[in-house]
């Protein structure tokens, strides 16, 4: 099952996507779906107004998560290109919800940063509350998967030892287009890629993750109670712009794909800062 949050005037609506049709579920967003007991059966069966999938205006699939957790340095290929060693614990950092944008929204390139970079990431969405979740129970807490591009302002990220200012820029981070529920999601091996202006920059297999989704859910839940709608971006593979000195420029088209999960397609526009 595919669930999305779409914009409708000034508000949003959760929809189930069935082929070429989107069926409105009667709640404001996918997080509101995941907060219902027995959400899988409810969301699969509920009927409502229908609209064509063509032309949907996607909001971030979870517009206002309680937590957006991100993982740094989690693909062997990316760890090697940054000159680091394979870590013994996940590097966790966070974003604010205000950083999130829809799957096809423009990415504003801020006037203050000349080093805006791409980071394709497989992203876990939590579907069941839990604390201190065992690795072998983690799959019960994962609603499904989506795509994030953890767009990073490298000049700001690297100014200090804390990455926040380069990682949580307002309206920087596409999340979507939809949640594919775990039962329909491909297995651990999926192709993940990022293309900029038709040129492939990143291409990897999610099986190269050092800490896989279950390990990350278990680890993060030591620190936090994970809530329905919480988002965990699992880190990016090799091929980021920082490694080659190339960054996103005005007019760039950035496409982030994961096999079985769709794509985010974003036009980057220099923001004059008005
Ligand atoms: Zn990242």
CSV table of C-alpha atoms and ligand atoms in Angstrom, one decimal:
chain,number,residue,atom,x,y,z
A,1,UNK,CA,0.0,0.0,0.0
A,2,UNK,CA,1.2,3.5,-0.9
A,3,UNK,CA,0.1,6.4,1.3
A,4,UNK,CA,0.8,10.1,0.6
A,5,UNK,CA,0.0,13.5,2.0
A,6,UNK,CA,-1.2,15.9,-0.7
A,7,UNK,CA,-1.9,19.6,-0.6
A,8,UNK,CA,-5.4,20.8,-1.2
A,9,UNK,CA,-5.8,24.6,-1.0
A,10,UNK,CA,-4.4,25.7,2.4
A,11,UNK,CA,-4.7,22.3,4.0
A,12,UNK,CA,-3.5,18.7,3.3
A,13,UNK,CA,-5.1,15.4,2.9
A,14,UNK,CA,-3.9,11.8,3.4
A,15,UNK,CA,-4.6,9.6,0.3
A,16,UNK,CA,-4.1,5.9,-0.6
A,17,UNK,CA,-2.6,5.5,-4.1
A,18,UNK,CA,-4.2,2.7,-6.1
A,19,UNK,CA,-2.7,2.6,-9.6
A,20,UNK,CA,-3.7,5.9,-11.3
A,21,UNK,CA,-6.1,6.9,-8.6
A,22,UNK,CA,-5.7,8.6,-5.2
A,23,UNK,CA,-8.4,7.9,-2.6
A,24,UNK,CA,-8.9,10.4,0.1
A,25,UNK,CA,-8.8,8.9,3.6
A,26,UNK,CA,-10.6,11.7,5.5
A,27,UNK,CA,-7.6,12.7,7.7
A,28,UNK,CA,-5.1,15.5,7.2
A,29,UNK,CA,-1.8,13.6,6.7
A,30,UNK,CA,-0.1,10.2,6.8
A,31,UNK,CA,0.9,10.7,10.4
A,32,UNK,CA,-2.8,10.9,11.3
A,33,UNK,CA,-3.2,7.5,9.5
A,34,UNK,CA,-0.4,5.9,11.5
A,35,UNK,CA,-1.7,7.2,14.8
A,36,UNK,CA,-4.9,5.0,14.4
A,37,UNK,CA,-4.9,1.6,16.0
A,38,UNK,CA,-5.0,-1.0,13.3
A,39,UNK,CA,-4.1,1.6,10.6
A,40,UNK,CA,-3.1,-1.0,8.0
A,41,UNK,CA,-6.5,-2.6,7.7
A,42,UNK,CA,-8.3,0.8,8.1
A,43,UNK,CA,-6.3,2.6,5.4
A,44,UNK,CA,-6.5,-0.4,3.0
A,45,UNK,CA,-10.3,-0.5,3.3
A,46,UNK,CA,-11.6,3.1,3.7
A,47,UNK,CA,-13.3,4.7,0.7
A,48,UNK,CA,-13.5,8.4,-0.1
A,49,UNK,CA,-13.4,10.9,-2.9
A,50,UNK,CA,-11.1,9.9,-5.8
A,51,UNK,CA,-8.8,12.0,-7.9
A,52,UNK,CA,-6.2,11.2,-10.5
A,53,UNK,CA,-2.6,10.6,-9.4
A,54,UNK,CA,-1.4,12.8,-12.3
A,55,UNK,CA,-1.1,16.3,-11.1
A,56,UNK,CA,-1.1,15.6,-7.3
A,57,UNK,CA,0.7,18.2,-5.3
A,58,UNK,CA,2.7,16.2,-2.8
A,59,UNK,CA,3.4,17.7,0.7
A,60,UNK,CA,6.2,16.1,2.7
A,61,UNK,CA,4.8,12.6,3.3
A,62,UNK,CA,4.9,13.3,7.1
A,63,UNK,CA,4.6,17.1,7.2
A,64,UNK,CA,5.1,17.6,11.0
A,65,UNK,CA,6.8,14.6,12.5
A,66,UNK,CA,7.6,14.6,16.2
A,67,UNK,CA,11.2,13.6,15.4
A,68,UNK,CA,13.3,13.7,12.2
A,69,UNK,CA,16.4,11.6,13.0
A,70,UNK,CA,19.2,11.3,10.5
A,71,UNK,CA,22.3,9.1,10.4
A,72,UNK,CA,25.7,10.3,9.2
A,73,UNK,CA,28.3,8.0,7.7
A,74,UNK,CA,26.3,4.8,7.2
A,75,UNK,CA,27.3,3.5,3.8
A,76,UNK,CA,30.8,1.9,3.5
A,77,UNK,CA,31.3,3.8,0.2
A,78,UNK,CA,30.5,7.2,1.7
A,79,UNK,CA,32.6,6.5,4.9
A,80,UNK,CA,35.6,5.8,2.7
A,81,UNK,CA,35.2,8.9,0.5
A,82,UNK,CA,35.1,11.1,3.6
A,83,UNK,CA,38.3,9.5,5.0
A,84,UNK,CA,36.6,8.1,8.1
A,85,UNK,CA,36.7,4.6,9.6
A,86,UNK,CA,33.6,2.3,9.9
A,87,UNK,CA,32.0,3.5,13.1
A,88,UNK,CA,31.0,1.3,16.1
A,89,UNK,CA,27.9,3.3,16.8
A,90,UNK,CA,25.5,5.3,14.5
A,91,UNK,CA,26.1,9.0,14.2
A,92,UNK,CA,22.7,10.5,14.9
A,93,UNK,CA,21.6,14.1,14.3
A,94,UNK,CA,18.3,15.7,13.7
A,95,UNK,CA,16.3,18.1,11.5
A,96,UNK,CA,13.4,20.3,12.4
A,97,UNK,CA,10.1,19.6,10.6
A,98,UNK,CA,10.4,23.1,9.0
A,99,UNK,CA,13.3,21.7,6.9
A,100,UNK,CA,10.9,19.3,5.0
A,101,UNK,CA,9.4,20.0,1.6
A,102,UNK,CA,7.4,17.9,-0.9
A,103,UNK,CA,8.8,15.4,-3.4
A,104,UNK,CA,8.4,17.8,-6.3
A,105,UNK,CA,8.9,21.2,-4.6
A,106,UNK,CA,11.6,23.7,-5.6
A,107,UNK,CA,14.7,23.5,-3.4
A,108,UNK,CA,15.7,27.1,-2.6
A,109,UNK,CA,19.5,27.6,-2.7
A,110,UNK,CA,20.1,30.2,0.1
A,111,UNK,CA,22.1,33.3,-0.8
A,112,UNK,CA,24.4,32.6,2.2
A,113,UNK,CA,25.6,29.2,1.0
A,114,UNK,CA,27.7,28.4,-2.1
A,115,UNK,CA,28.0,24.7,-1.2
A,116,UNK,CA,24.5,23.1,-1.3
A,117,UNK,CA,25.0,19.3,-1.7
A,118,UNK,CA,22.8,16.3,-2.4
A,119,UNK,CA,22.4,13.2,-0.2
A,120,UNK,CA,19.9,10.4,-1.4
A,121,UNK,CA,18.6,8.4,1.6
A,122,UNK,CA,16.4,5.5,2.3
A,123,UNK,CA,14.1,6.6,5.0
A,124,UNK,CA,12.2,4.7,7.7
A,125,UNK,CA,8.8,5.9,8.9
A,126,UNK,CA,7.7,4.6,12.3
A,127,UNK,CA,4.2,3.1,12.6
A,128,UNK,CA,4.0,1.9,16.2
A,129,UNK,CA,5.1,3.6,19.4
A,130,UNK,CA,8.0,2.0,21.3
A,131,UNK,CA,11.0,2.4,23.6
A,132,UNK,CA,14.0,0.2,23.9
A,133,UNK,CA,12.9,-1.9,21.0
A,134,UNK,CA,14.8,-5.1,20.4
A,135,UNK,CA,16.4,-5.5,16.9
A,136,UNK,CA,14.3,-8.6,16.2
A,137,UNK,CA,11.1,-6.6,17.1
A,138,UNK,CA,12.0,-3.5,15.1
A,139,UNK,CA,10.1,-4.5,12.0
A,140,UNK,CA,6.8,-4.4,14.0
A,141,UNK,CA,7.5,-0.7,14.6
A,142,UNK,CA,8.4,0.2,10.9
A,143,UNK,CA,5.3,1.4,9.0
A,144,UNK,CA,7.3,1.5,5.8
A,145,UNK,CA,9.8,3.4,3.7
A,146,UNK,CA,10.2,6.6,1.7
A,147,UNK,CA,12.8,8.8,0.1
A,148,UNK,CA,14.6,11.8,1.6
A,149,UNK,CA,17.3,14.0,0.0
A,150,UNK,CA,19.2,15.3,3.0
A,151,UNK,CA,20.2,18.4,1.2
A,152,UNK,CA,23.2,19.9,3.1
A,153,UNK,CA,24.8,23.3,3.2
A,154,UNK,CA,28.4,22.1,3.5
A,155,UNK,CA,29.9,25.5,4.3
A,156,UNK,CA,27.6,25.8,7.3
A,157,UNK,CA,27.8,22.1,8.2
A,158,UNK,CA,31.6,22.3,8.5
A,159,UNK,CA,31.9,25.6,10.3
A,160,UNK,CA,31.7,23.9,13.7
A,161,UNK,CA,31.7,20.4,15.1
A,162,UNK,CA,27.9,20.4,15.3
A,163,UNK,CA,26.2,19.8,11.9
A,164,UNK,CA,22.8,21.3,12.7
A,165,UNK,CA,23.2,24.6,10.8
A,166,UNK,CA,24.1,22.8,7.6
A,167,UNK,CA,21.5,20.0,8.0
A,168,UNK,CA,18.3,21.7,9.0
A,169,UNK,CA,18.0,24.7,6.7
A,170,UNK,CA,14.4,25.8,6.4
A,171,UNK,CA,12.7,24.3,3.3
A,172,UNK,CA,15.7,22.3,2.2
A,173,UNK,CA,14.8,18.6,2.4
A,174,UNK,CA,12.4,16.7,0.0
A,175,UNK,CA,10.6,13.8,1.8
A,176,UNK,CA,8.3,11.5,-0.3
A,177,UNK,CA,6.6,11.1,-2.6
A,178,UNK,CA,4.8,8.4,-0.6
A,179,UNK,CA,5.2,5.9,2.1
A,180,UNK,CA,5.4,2.3,0.8
A,181,UNK,CA,4.2,0.0,3.6
A,182,UNK,CA,6.8,-2.5,4.9
A,183,UNK,CA,4.8,-5.5,3.6
A,184,UNK,CA,5.1,-4.2,0.0
A,185,UNK,CA,8.5,-2.8,0.3
A,186,UNK,CA,11.5,-4.4,-1.5
A,187,UNK,CA,13.9,-6.4,0.7
A,188,UNK,CA,17.1,-5.0,2.1
A,189,UNK,CA,18.8,-4.8,-1.3
A,190,UNK,CA,17.4,-1.8,-3.3
A,191,UNK,CA,19.1,0.5,-5.8
A,192,UNK,CA,19.4,4.1,-4.5
A,193,UNK,CA,20.6,6.9,-6.7
A,194,UNK,CA,20.8,10.6,-7.2
A,195,UNK,CA,21.0,12.3,-10.5
A,196,UNK,CA,21.7,16.0,-11.1
A,197,UNK,CA,21.0,17.5,-14.6
A,198,UNK,CA,20.8,14.1,-16.1
A,199,UNK,CA,24.2,13.0,-14.7
A,200,UNK,CA,24.3,10.1,-12.1
A,201,UNK,CA,26.1,11.3,-9.0
A,202,UNK,CA,25.2,8.6,-6.5
A,203,UNK,CA,24.4,4.9,-7.1
A,204,UNK,CA,24.5,2.3,-4.5
A,205,UNK,CA,22.7,-0.7,-3.0
A,206,UNK,CA,21.0,-0.2,0.4
A,207,UNK,CA,22.4,-3.6,1.4
A,208,UNK,CA,25.7,-1.6,1.8
A,209,UNK,CA,24.3,0.1,5.0
A,210,UNK,CA,26.5,-0.4,8.0
A,211,UNK,CA,23.5,0.0,10.4
A,212,UNK,CA,20.3,-1.3,8.7
A,213,UNK,CA,16.8,0.0,9.5
A,214,UNK,CA,16.1,-2.5,12.3
A,215,UNK,CA,19.5,-1.7,14.0
A,216,UNK,CA,18.7,2.0,13.7
A,217,UNK,CA,15.2,1.7,15.1
A,218,UNK,CA,16.6,-0.3,18.0
A,219,UNK,CA,19.4,2.1,18.7
A,220,UNK,CA,17.4,5.3,18.4
A,221,UNK,CA,14.7,3.8,20.7
A,222,UNK,CA,17.3,3.5,23.5
A,223,UNK,CA,17.3,7.3,23.6
A,224,UNK,CA,13.8,8.3,22.5
A,225,UNK,CA,10.3,6.8,22.6
A,226,UNK,CA,9.6,6.4,18.8
A,227,UNK,CA,6.2,7.7,17.8
A,228,UNK,CA,4.0,7.0,14.8
A,229,UNK,CA,5.2,9.3,12.0
A,230,UNK,CA,8.7,9.7,13.3
A,231,UNK,CA,11.2,9.7,10.5
A,232,UNK,CA,14.7,8.1,10.4
A,233,UNK,CA,16.8,8.9,7.4
A,234,UNK,CA,19.4,6.1,7.2
A,235,UNK,CA,22.4,8.0,5.6
A,236,UNK,CA,23.7,8.6,2.2
A,237,UNK,CA,26.1,6.5,-0.1
A,238,UNK,CA,29.2,7.7,-1.8
A,239,UNK,CA,29.1,10.3,-4.6
A,240,UNK,CA,28.1,13.5,-2.8
A,241,UNK,CA,29.2,16.8,-4.3
A,242,UNK,CA,31.6,17.6,-1.4
A,243,UNK,CA,33.8,14.7,-2.5
A,244,UNK,CA,34.3,16.1,-6.0
A,245,UNK,CA,33.9,19.9,-5.3
A,246,UNK,CA,30.6,20.2,-7.3
A,247,UNK,CA,27.4,21.7,-5.8
A,248,UNK,CA,23.9,22.4,-6.7
A,249,UNK,CA,23.5,25.5,-8.9
A,250,UNK,CA,20.5,27.7,-10.0
A,251,UNK,CA,18.3,25.7,-12.4
A,252,UNK,CA,19.7,22.3,-11.4
A,253,UNK,CA,17.2,19.4,-11.6
A,254,UNK,CA,17.9,16.8,-8.8
A,255,UNK,CA,16.3,13.4,-9.0
A,256,UNK,CA,16.5,11.0,-6.0
A,257,UNK,CA,15.4,7.5,-6.7
A,258,UNK,CA,15.0,4.2,-4.7
A,259,UNK,CA,13.8,1.1,-6.5
A,260,UNK,CA,10.3,0.3,-5.5
A,261,UNK,CA,9.8,3.6,-3.7
A,262,UNK,CA,9.5,6.1,-6.6
A,263,UNK,CA,11.4,9.3,-6.9
A,264,UNK,CA,11.7,12.9,-5.7
A,265,UNK,CA,12.3,15.4,-8.6
A,266,UNK,CA,13.3,18.9,-7.5
A,267,UNK,CA,14.3,22.0,-9.3
A,268,UNK,CA,16.9,24.1,-7.4
A,269,UNK,CA,16.5,27.8,-7.5
A,270,UNK,CA,18.8,30.5,-6.1
A,271,UNK,CA,16.9,32.2,-3.4
A,272,UNK,CA,17.6,36.0,-3.2
A,273,UNK,CA,16.8,36.0,0.5
A,274,UNK,CA,13.9,38.5,0.3
B,1,LIG,ZN1,22.5,12.5,5.3
